[in-house]
Amino acid sequence: MVSQVKVSHILVNKESEAKVVLAELQKGISFSKLAQEKSICPSGKRGGDLGFFTRGKMVKEFETAAFALKKSEISGIVKTQFGYHLIKKTDER
């Protein structure tokens, strides 16, 4: 069973912005590059990298999406109290 996941994310304020970013990801633009350019989270400077975390460390919607992803998979748009996220699982252990 996976006890920790490592993810990167892109956080934006509006669902419309998230849809634009998702379309760019689907065209093959680098997740890291888009995180640096578009994310309002300080992690954007690191390509969106949030490092490893266990269950119970993130808000429920974010955690549920992050743990459901396969390695290298990118989520759909995930809404939380902070805004709209696109999440990429980069590792698990």
PDB file of N, CA and C in Angstrom:
ATOM      1  N   MET A   1       0.839  -1.192   0.000  1.00  0.00           N
ATOM      2  CA  MET A   1       0.000   0.000   0.000  1.00  0.00           C
ATOM      3  C   MET A   1       0.882   1.253   0.000  1.00  0.00           C
ATOM      4  N   VAL A   2       0.471   2.230  -0.757  1.00  0.00           N
ATOM      5  CA  VAL A   2       1.207   3.490  -0.852  1.00  0.00           C
ATOM      6  C   VAL A   2       0.973   4.289   0.426  1.00  0.00           C
ATOM      7  N   SER A   3       2.059   4.651   1.099  1.00  0.00           N
ATOM      8  CA  SER A   3       1.909   5.437   2.324  1.00  0.00           C
ATOM      9  C   SER A   3       2.255   6.909   2.113  1.00  0.00           C
ATOM     10  N   GLN A   4       3.030   7.192   1.055  1.00  0.00           N
ATOM     11  CA  GLN A   4       3.395   8.573   0.736  1.00  0.00           C
ATOM     12  C   GLN A   4       3.351   8.780  -0.767  1.00  0.00           C
ATOM     13  N   VAL A   5       2.966   9.982  -1.154  1.00  0.00           N
ATOM     14  CA  VAL A   5       3.029  10.352  -2.565  1.00  0.00           C
ATOM     15  C   VAL A   5       3.851  11.627  -2.692  1.00  0.00           C
ATOM     16  N   LYS A   6       4.461  11.777  -3.843  1.00  0.00           N
ATOM     17  CA  LYS A   6       5.181  13.004  -4.177  1.00  0.00           C
ATOM     18  C   LYS A   6       4.464  13.605  -5.371  1.00  0.00           C
ATOM     19  N   VAL A   7       4.046  14.847  -5.225  1.00  0.00           N
ATOM     20  CA  VAL A   7       3.310  15.485  -6.314  1.00  0.00           C
ATOM     21  C   VAL A   7       3.845  16.877  -6.596  1.00  0.00           C
ATOM     22  N   SER A   8       3.539  17.314  -7.788  1.00  0.00           N
ATOM     23  CA  SER A   8       3.700  18.710  -8.168  1.00  0.00           C
ATOM     24  C   SER A   8       2.304  19.213  -8.494  1.00  0.00           C
ATOM     25  N   HIS A   9       2.089  20.504  -8.337  1.00  0.00           N
ATOM     26  CA  HIS A   9       0.764  21.024  -8.688  1.00  0.00           C
ATOM     27  C   HIS A   9       0.875  22.429  -9.254  1.00  0.00           C
ATOM     28  N   ILE A  10      -0.193  22.794  -9.929  1.00  0.00           N
ATOM     29  CA  ILE A  10      -0.361  24.139 -10.459  1.00  0.00           C
ATOM     30  C   ILE A  10      -1.646  24.654  -9.829  1.00  0.00           C
ATOM     31  N   LEU A  11      -1.566  25.785  -9.156  1.00  0.00           N
ATOM     32  CA  LEU A  11      -2.709  26.384  -8.478  1.00  0.00           C
ATOM     33  C   LEU A  11      -3.060  27.707  -9.141  1.00  0.00           C
ATOM     34  N   VAL A  12      -4.336  27.846  -9.522  1.00  0.00           N
ATOM     35  CA  VAL A  12      -4.824  29.094 -10.106  1.00  0.00           C
ATOM     36  C   VAL A  12      -6.115  29.500  -9.398  1.00  0.00           C
ATOM     37  N   ASN A  13      -6.516  30.747  -9.569  1.00  0.00           N
ATOM     38  CA  ASN A  13      -7.692  31.272  -8.871  1.00  0.00           C
ATOM     39  C   ASN A  13      -9.021  30.899  -9.497  1.00  0.00           C
ATOM     40  N   LYS A  14      -9.057  30.753 -10.824  1.00  0.00           N
ATOM     41  CA  LYS A  14     -10.338  30.567 -11.516  1.00  0.00           C
ATOM     42  C   LYS A  14     -10.370  29.255 -12.282  1.00  0.00           C
ATOM     43  N   GLU A  15     -11.548  28.667 -12.337  1.00  0.00           N
ATOM     44  CA  GLU A  15     -11.716  27.429 -13.095  1.00  0.00           C
ATOM     45  C   GLU A  15     -11.374  27.648 -14.566  1.00  0.00           C
ATOM     46  N   SER A  16     -11.714  28.814 -15.099  1.00  0.00           N
ATOM     47  CA  SER A  16     -11.411  29.104 -16.504  1.00  0.00           C
ATOM     48  C   SER A  16      -9.898  29.069 -16.748  1.00  0.00           C
ATOM     49  N   GLU A  17      -9.110  29.561 -15.793  1.00  0.00           N
ATOM     50  CA  GLU A  17      -7.649  29.510 -15.919  1.00  0.00           C
ATOM     51  C   GLU A  17      -7.163  28.065 -15.888  1.00  0.00           C
ATOM     52  N   ALA A  18      -7.743  27.277 -14.997  1.00  0.00           N
ATOM     53  CA  ALA A  18      -7.356  25.869 -14.879  1.00  0.00           C
ATOM     54  C   ALA A  18      -7.639  25.116 -16.178  1.00  0.00           C
ATOM     55  N   LYS A  19      -8.754  25.448 -16.822  1.00  0.00           N
ATOM     56  CA  LYS A  19      -9.093  24.794 -18.097  1.00  0.00           C
ATOM     57  C   LYS A  19      -8.065  25.124 -19.181  1.00  0.00           C
ATOM     58  N   VAL A  20      -7.598  26.363 -19.201  1.00  0.00           N
ATOM     59  CA  VAL A  20      -6.580  26.778 -20.171  1.00  0.00           C
ATOM     60  C   VAL A  20      -5.281  26.012 -19.916  1.00  0.00           C
ATOM     61  N   VAL A  21      -4.871  25.932 -18.651  1.00  0.00           N
ATOM     62  CA  VAL A  21      -3.639  25.221 -18.301  1.00  0.00           C
ATOM     63  C   VAL A  21      -3.765  23.742 -18.643  1.00  0.00           C
ATOM     64  N   LEU A  22      -4.906  23.143 -18.335  1.00  0.00           N
ATOM     65  CA  LEU A  22      -5.120  21.730 -18.650  1.00  0.00           C
ATOM     66  C   LEU A  22      -5.007  21.485 -20.153  1.00  0.00           C
ATOM     67  N   ALA A  23      -5.577  22.377 -20.951  1.00  0.00           N
ATOM     68  CA  ALA A  23      -5.474  22.243 -22.412  1.00  0.00           C
ATOM     69  C   ALA A  23      -4.014  22.328 -22.861  1.00  0.00           C
ATOM     70  N   GLU A  24      -3.236  23.210 -22.240  1.00  0.00           N
ATOM     71  CA  GLU A  24      -1.820  23.328 -22.591  1.00  0.00           C
ATOM     72  C   GLU A  24      -1.061  22.054 -22.212  1.00  0.00           C
ATOM     73  N   LEU A  25      -1.391  21.483 -21.064  1.00  0.00           N
ATOM     74  CA  LEU A  25      -0.763  20.220 -20.651  1.00  0.00           C
ATOM     75  C   LEU A  25      -1.091  19.111 -21.642  1.00  0.00           C
ATOM     76  N   GLN A  26      -2.338  19.087 -22.099  1.00  0.00           N
ATOM     77  CA  GLN A  26      -2.758  18.057 -23.058  1.00  0.00           C
ATOM     78  C   GLN A  26      -2.073  18.211 -24.405  1.00  0.00           C
ATOM     79  N   LYS A  27      -1.580  19.411 -24.698  1.00  0.00           N
ATOM     80  CA  LYS A  27      -0.820  19.654 -25.929  1.00  0.00           C
ATOM     81  C   LYS A  27       0.645  19.269 -25.770  1.00  0.00           C
ATOM     82  N   GLY A  28       1.036  18.892 -24.536  1.00  0.00           N
ATOM     83  CA  GLY A  28       2.411  18.438 -24.322  1.00  0.00           C
ATOM     84  C   GLY A  28       3.349  19.463 -23.721  1.00  0.00           C
ATOM     85  N   ILE A  29       2.824  20.613 -23.316  1.00  0.00           N
ATOM     86  CA  ILE A  29       3.693  21.612 -22.682  1.00  0.00           C
ATOM     87  C   ILE A  29       4.099  21.095 -21.304  1.00  0.00           C
ATOM     88  N   SER A  30       5.317  21.337 -20.924  1.00  0.00           N
ATOM     89  CA  SER A  30       5.898  20.839 -19.680  1.00  0.00           C
ATOM     90  C   SER A  30       5.117  21.294 -18.443  1.00  0.00           C
ATOM     91  N   PHE A  31       4.806  20.330 -17.576  1.00  0.00           N
ATOM     92  CA  PHE A  31       4.113  20.633 -16.321  1.00  0.00           C
ATOM     93  C   PHE A  31       4.935  21.624 -15.500  1.00  0.00           C
ATOM     94  N   SER A  32       6.225  21.360 -15.385  1.00  0.00           N
ATOM     95  CA  SER A  32       7.115  22.214 -14.603  1.00  0.00           C
ATOM     96  C   SER A  32       7.142  23.643 -15.143  1.00  0.00           C
ATOM     97  N   LYS A  33       7.219  23.764 -16.446  1.00  0.00           N
ATOM     98  CA  LYS A  33       7.255  25.083 -17.083  1.00  0.00           C
ATOM     99  C   LYS A  33       5.958  25.840 -16.806  1.00  0.00           C
ATOM    100  N   LEU A  34       4.828  25.159 -16.943  1.00  0.00           N
ATOM    101  CA  LEU A  34       3.541  25.811 -16.697  1.00  0.00           C
ATOM    102  C   LEU A  34       3.377  26.181 -15.226  1.00  0.00           C
ATOM    103  N   ALA A  35       3.872  25.338 -14.328  1.00  0.00           N
ATOM    104  CA  ALA A  35       3.807  25.661 -12.899  1.00  0.00           C
ATOM    105  C   ALA A  35       4.588  26.938 -12.611  1.00  0.00           C
ATOM    106  N   GLN A  36       5.769  27.049 -13.210  1.00  0.00           N
ATOM    107  CA  GLN A  36       6.599  28.238 -12.999  1.00  0.00           C
ATOM    108  C   GLN A  36       5.919  29.489 -13.543  1.00  0.00           C
ATOM    109  N   GLU A  37       5.223  29.341 -14.650  1.00  0.00           N
ATOM    110  CA  GLU A  37       4.611  30.496 -15.315  1.00  0.00           C
ATOM    111  C   GLU A  37       3.242  30.863 -14.757  1.00  0.00           C
ATOM    112  N   LYS A  38       2.445  29.863 -14.359  1.00  0.00           N
ATOM    113  CA  LYS A  38       1.026  30.108 -14.077  1.00  0.00           C
ATOM    114  C   LYS A  38       0.609  29.953 -12.622  1.00  0.00           C
ATOM    115  N   SER A  39       1.334  29.144 -11.840  1.00  0.00           N
ATOM    116  CA  SER A  39       0.872  28.825 -10.489  1.00  0.00           C
ATOM    117  C   SER A  39       1.001  30.009  -9.545  1.00  0.00           C
ATOM    118  N   ILE A  40      -0.022  30.206  -8.717  1.00  0.00           N
ATOM    119  CA  ILE A  40       0.023  31.263  -7.704  1.00  0.00           C
ATOM    120  C   ILE A  40       0.585  30.745  -6.383  1.00  0.00           C
ATOM    121  N   CYS A  41       0.898  29.463  -6.315  1.00  0.00           N
ATOM    122  CA  CYS A  41       1.496  28.875  -5.114  1.00  0.00           C
ATOM    123  C   CYS A  41       3.012  29.116  -5.141  1.00  0.00           C
ATOM    124  N   PRO A  42       3.616  29.385  -3.984  1.00  0.00           N
ATOM    125  CA  PRO A  42       5.079  29.553  -3.952  1.00  0.00           C
ATOM    126  C   PRO A  42       5.837  28.353  -4.525  1.00  0.00           C
ATOM    127  N   SER A  43       5.233  27.159  -4.500  1.00  0.00           N
ATOM    128  CA  SER A  43       5.887  25.970  -5.062  1.00  0.00           C
ATOM    129  C   SER A  43       6.077  26.083  -6.571  1.00  0.00           C
ATOM    130  N   GLY A  44       5.387  27.002  -7.207  1.00  0.00           N
ATOM    131  CA  GLY A  44       5.525  27.189  -8.644  1.00  0.00           C
ATOM    132  C   GLY A  44       6.964  27.447  -9.062  1.00  0.00           C
ATOM    133  N   LYS A  45       7.707  28.132  -8.205  1.00  0.00           N
ATOM    134  CA  LYS A  45       9.118  28.421  -8.503  1.00  0.00           C
ATOM    135  C   LYS A  45       9.938  27.136  -8.616  1.00  0.00           C
ATOM    136  N   ARG A  46       9.471  26.071  -7.967  1.00  0.00           N
ATOM    137  CA  ARG A  46      10.133  24.758  -8.015  1.00  0.00           C
ATOM    138  C   ARG A  46       9.418  23.824  -8.994  1.00  0.00           C
ATOM    139  N   GLY A  47       8.722  24.377  -9.939  1.00  0.00           N
ATOM    140  CA  GLY A  47       7.984  23.557 -10.895  1.00  0.00           C
ATOM    141  C   GLY A  47       6.744  22.921 -10.273  1.00  0.00           C
ATOM    142  N   GLY A  48       6.306  23.475  -9.151  1.00  0.00           N
ATOM    143  CA  GLY A  48       5.110  22.976  -8.483  1.00  0.00           C
ATOM    144  C   GLY A  48       5.375  21.865  -7.482  1.00  0.00           C
ATOM    145  N   ASP A  49       6.643  21.497  -7.293  1.00  0.00           N
ATOM    146  CA  ASP A  49       6.998  20.355  -6.437  1.00  0.00           C
ATOM    147  C   ASP A  49       6.600  20.591  -4.980  1.00  0.00           C
ATOM    148  N   LEU A  50       5.797  19.675  -4.434  1.00  0.00           N
ATOM    149  CA  LEU A  50       5.397  19.728  -3.027  1.00  0.00           C
ATOM    150  C   LEU A  50       6.108  18.675  -2.189  1.00  0.00           C
ATOM    151  N   GLY A  51       6.921  17.842  -2.826  1.00  0.00           N
ATOM    152  CA  GLY A  51       7.632  16.797  -2.098  1.00  0.00           C
ATOM    153  C   GLY A  51       6.703  15.661  -1.688  1.00  0.00           C
ATOM    154  N   PHE A  52       7.209  14.796  -0.811  1.00  0.00           N
ATOM    155  CA  PHE A  52       6.428  13.656  -0.318  1.00  0.00           C
ATOM    156  C   PHE A  52       5.536  14.087   0.833  1.00  0.00           C
ATOM    157  N   PHE A  53       4.340  13.500   0.902  1.00  0.00           N
ATOM    158  CA  PHE A  53       3.468  13.705   2.056  1.00  0.00           C
ATOM    159  C   PHE A  53       2.606  12.464   2.279  1.00  0.00           C
ATOM    160  N   THR A  54       2.125  12.342   3.501  1.00  0.00           N
ATOM    161  CA  THR A  54       1.263  11.225   3.892  1.00  0.00           C
ATOM    162  C   THR A  54      -0.183  11.696   3.927  1.00  0.00           C
ATOM    163  N   ARG A  55      -1.085  10.740   4.071  1.00  0.00           N
ATOM    164  CA  ARG A  55      -2.503  11.090   4.229  1.00  0.00           C
ATOM    165  C   ARG A  55      -2.673  11.945   5.477  1.00  0.00           C
ATOM    166  N   GLY A  56      -3.607  12.868   5.406  1.00  0.00           N
ATOM    167  CA  GLY A  56      -3.886  13.732   6.545  1.00  0.00           C
ATOM    168  C   GLY A  56      -3.102  15.036   6.551  1.00  0.00           C
ATOM    169  N   LYS A  57      -2.243  15.245   5.564  1.00  0.00           N
ATOM    170  CA  LYS A  57      -1.406  16.454   5.523  1.00  0.00           C
ATOM    171  C   LYS A  57      -1.958  17.541   4.604  1.00  0.00           C
ATOM    172  N   MET A  58      -2.820  17.163   3.674  1.00  0.00           N
ATOM    173  CA  MET A  58      -3.372  18.113   2.701  1.00  0.00           C
ATOM    174  C   MET A  58      -4.888  18.156   2.855  1.00  0.00           C
ATOM    175  N   VAL A  59      -5.517  19.176   2.275  1.00  0.00           N
ATOM    176  CA  VAL A  59      -6.978  19.233   2.317  1.00  0.00           C
ATOM    177  C   VAL A  59      -7.535  18.008   1.595  1.00  0.00           C
ATOM    178  N   LYS A  60      -8.721  17.570   2.040  1.00  0.00           N
ATOM    179  CA  LYS A  60      -9.297  16.298   1.603  1.00  0.00           C
ATOM    180  C   LYS A  60      -9.359  16.139   0.077  1.00  0.00           C
ATOM    181  N   GLU A  61      -9.871  17.138  -0.624  1.00  0.00           N
ATOM    182  CA  GLU A  61     -10.036  17.031  -2.080  1.00  0.00           C
ATOM    183  C   GLU A  61      -8.688  16.822  -2.770  1.00  0.00           C
ATOM    184  N   PHE A  62      -7.687  17.563  -2.317  1.00  0.00           N
ATOM    185  CA  PHE A  62      -6.351  17.470  -2.894  1.00  0.00           C
ATOM    186  C   PHE A  62      -5.752  16.096  -2.606  1.00  0.00           C
ATOM    187  N   GLU A  63      -5.834  15.669  -1.356  1.00  0.00           N
ATOM    188  CA  GLU A  63      -5.278  14.375  -0.954  1.00  0.00           C
ATOM    189  C   GLU A  63      -5.935  13.223  -1.714  1.00  0.00           C
ATOM    190  N   THR A  64      -7.248  13.245  -1.806  1.00  0.00           N
ATOM    191  CA  THR A  64      -7.971  12.178  -2.505  1.00  0.00           C
ATOM    192  C   THR A  64      -7.495  12.063  -3.946  1.00  0.00           C
ATOM    193  N   ALA A  65      -7.382  13.195  -4.626  1.00  0.00           N
ATOM    194  CA  ALA A  65      -6.925  13.190  -6.020  1.00  0.00           C
ATOM    195  C   ALA A  65      -5.478  12.714  -6.126  1.00  0.00           C
ATOM    196  N   ALA A  66      -4.611  13.202  -5.242  1.00  0.00           N
ATOM    197  CA  ALA A  66      -3.187  12.860  -5.311  1.00  0.00           C
ATOM    198  C   ALA A  66      -2.958  11.364  -5.108  1.00  0.00           C
ATOM    199  N   PHE A  67      -3.632  10.768  -4.143  1.00  0.00           N
ATOM    200  CA  PHE A  67      -3.435   9.345  -3.867  1.00  0.00           C
ATOM    201  C   PHE A  67      -4.097   8.456  -4.922  1.00  0.00           C
ATOM    202  N   ALA A  68      -5.078   8.979  -5.654  1.00  0.00           N
ATOM    203  CA  ALA A  68      -5.756   8.190  -6.687  1.00  0.00           C
ATOM    204  C   ALA A  68      -4.970   8.126  -7.993  1.00  0.00           C
ATOM    205  N   LEU A  69      -4.049   9.056  -8.197  1.00  0.00           N
ATOM    206  CA  LEU A  69      -3.289   9.099  -9.446  1.00  0.00           C
ATOM    207  C   LEU A  69      -2.275   7.968  -9.530  1.00  0.00           C
ATOM    208  N   LYS A  70      -1.985   7.572 -10.775  1.00  0.00           N
ATOM    209  CA  LYS A  70      -0.861   6.667 -11.039  1.00  0.00           C
ATOM    210  C   LYS A  70       0.375   7.544 -11.209  1.00  0.00           C
ATOM    211  N   LYS A  71       1.545   6.947 -11.029  1.00  0.00           N
ATOM    212  CA  LYS A  71       2.793   7.686 -11.192  1.00  0.00           C
ATOM    213  C   LYS A  71       2.852   8.309 -12.592  1.00  0.00           C
ATOM    214  N   SER A  72       3.218   9.571 -12.665  1.00  0.00           N
ATOM    215  CA  SER A  72       3.328  10.382 -13.886  1.00  0.00           C
ATOM    216  C   SER A  72       1.989  10.847 -14.441  1.00  0.00           C
ATOM    217  N   GLU A  73       0.887  10.451 -13.815  1.00  0.00           N
ATOM    218  CA  GLU A  73      -0.439  10.856 -14.277  1.00  0.00           C
ATOM    219  C   GLU A  73      -0.773  12.261 -13.770  1.00  0.00           C
ATOM    220  N   ILE A  74      -1.543  12.992 -14.576  1.00  0.00           N
ATOM    221  CA  ILE A  74      -1.984  14.338 -14.221  1.00  0.00           C
ATOM    222  C   ILE A  74      -3.490  14.294 -13.990  1.00  0.00           C
ATOM    223  N   SER A  75      -3.918  14.926 -12.913  1.00  0.00           N
ATOM    224  CA  SER A  75      -5.340  14.946 -12.555  1.00  0.00           C
ATOM    225  C   SER A  75      -6.130  15.852 -13.482  1.00  0.00           C
ATOM    226  N   GLY A  76      -7.431  15.756 -13.358  1.00  0.00           N
ATOM    227  CA  GLY A  76      -8.309  16.777 -13.902  1.00  0.00           C
ATOM    228  C   GLY A  76      -8.254  17.964 -12.945  1.00  0.00           C
ATOM    229  N   ILE A  77      -9.157  18.888 -13.090  1.00  0.00           N
ATOM    230  CA  ILE A  77      -9.192  20.069 -12.231  1.00  0.00           C
ATOM    231  C   ILE A  77      -9.748  19.674 -10.862  1.00  0.00           C
ATOM    232  N   VAL A  78      -9.019  20.044  -9.818  1.00  0.00           N
ATOM    233  CA  VAL A  78      -9.416  19.734  -8.446  1.00  0.00           C
ATOM    234  C   VAL A  78      -9.660  21.056  -7.715  1.00  0.00           C
ATOM    235  N   LYS A  79     -10.909  21.255  -7.264  1.00  0.00           N
ATOM    236  CA  LYS A  79     -11.266  22.488  -6.561  1.00  0.00           C
ATOM    237  C   LYS A  79     -11.089  22.292  -5.057  1.00  0.00           C
ATOM    238  N   THR A  80     -10.403  23.248  -4.424  1.00  0.00           N
ATOM    239  CA  THR A  80     -10.276  23.268  -2.963  1.00  0.00           C
ATOM    240  C   THR A  80     -10.551  24.693  -2.483  1.00  0.00           C
ATOM    241  N   GLN A  81     -10.461  24.887  -1.189  1.00  0.00           N
ATOM    242  CA  GLN A  81     -10.658  26.230  -0.626  1.00  0.00           C
ATOM    243  C   GLN A  81      -9.595  27.214  -1.100  1.00  0.00           C
ATOM    244  N   PHE A  82      -8.482  26.707  -1.632  1.00  0.00           N
ATOM    245  CA  PHE A  82      -7.383  27.565  -2.075  1.00  0.00           C
ATOM    246  C   PHE A  82      -7.507  27.994  -3.533  1.00  0.00           C
ATOM    247  N   GLY A  83      -8.300  27.273  -4.309  1.00  0.00           N
ATOM    248  CA  GLY A  83      -8.456  27.567  -5.724  1.00  0.00           C
ATOM    249  C   GLY A  83      -8.586  26.291  -6.521  1.00  0.00           C
ATOM    250  N   TYR A  84      -8.048  26.308  -7.730  1.00  0.00           N
ATOM    251  CA  TYR A  84      -8.168  25.189  -8.666  1.00  0.00           C
ATOM    252  C   TYR A  84      -6.780  24.624  -8.950  1.00  0.00           C
ATOM    253  N   HIS A  85      -6.654  23.329  -8.740  1.00  0.00           N
ATOM    254  CA  HIS A  85      -5.361  22.654  -8.866  1.00  0.00           C
ATOM    255  C   HIS A  85      -5.345  21.691 -10.046  1.00  0.00           C
ATOM    256  N   LEU A  86      -4.181  21.548 -10.632  1.00  0.00           N
ATOM    257  CA  LEU A  86      -3.852  20.424 -11.505  1.00  0.00           C
ATOM    258  C   LEU A  86      -2.685  19.741 -10.804  1.00  0.00           C
ATOM    259  N   ILE A  87      -2.806  18.443 -10.616  1.00  0.00           N
ATOM    260  CA  ILE A  87      -1.856  17.700  -9.802  1.00  0.00           C
ATOM    261  C   ILE A  87      -1.176  16.631 -10.645  1.00  0.00           C
ATOM    262  N   LYS A  88       0.133  16.511 -10.509  1.00  0.00           N
ATOM    263  CA  LYS A  88       0.888  15.455 -11.181  1.00  0.00           C
ATOM    264  C   LYS A  88       1.615  14.633 -10.125  1.00  0.00           C
ATOM    265  N   LYS A  89       1.330  13.331 -10.107  1.00  0.00           N
ATOM    266  CA  LYS A  89       2.046  12.449  -9.177  1.00  0.00           C
ATOM    267  C   LYS A  89       3.391  12.108  -9.807  1.00  0.00           C
ATOM    268  N   THR A  90       4.460  12.407  -9.070  1.00  0.00           N
ATOM    269  CA  THR A  90       5.801  12.151  -9.604  1.00  0.00           C
ATOM    270  C   THR A  90       6.474  10.934  -8.977  1.00  0.00           C
ATOM    271  N   ASP A  91       5.992  10.504  -7.785  1.00  0.00           N
ATOM    272  CA  ASP A  91       6.571   9.329  -7.135  1.00  0.00           C
ATOM    273  C   ASP A  91       5.643   8.868  -6.023  1.00  0.00           C
ATOM    274  N   GLU A  92       5.893   7.666  -5.522  1.00  0.00           N
ATOM    275  CA  GLU A  92       5.150   7.134  -4.383  1.00  0.00           C
ATOM    276  C   GLU A  92       6.034   6.129  -3.670  1.00  0.00           C
ATOM    277  N   ARG A  93       5.728   5.944  -2.376  1.00  0.00           N
ATOM    278  CA  ARG A  93       6.466   4.946  -1.614  1.00  0.00           C
ATOM    279  C   ARG A  93       5.628   4.456  -0.450  1.00  0.00           C
TER     280      ARG A  93
END
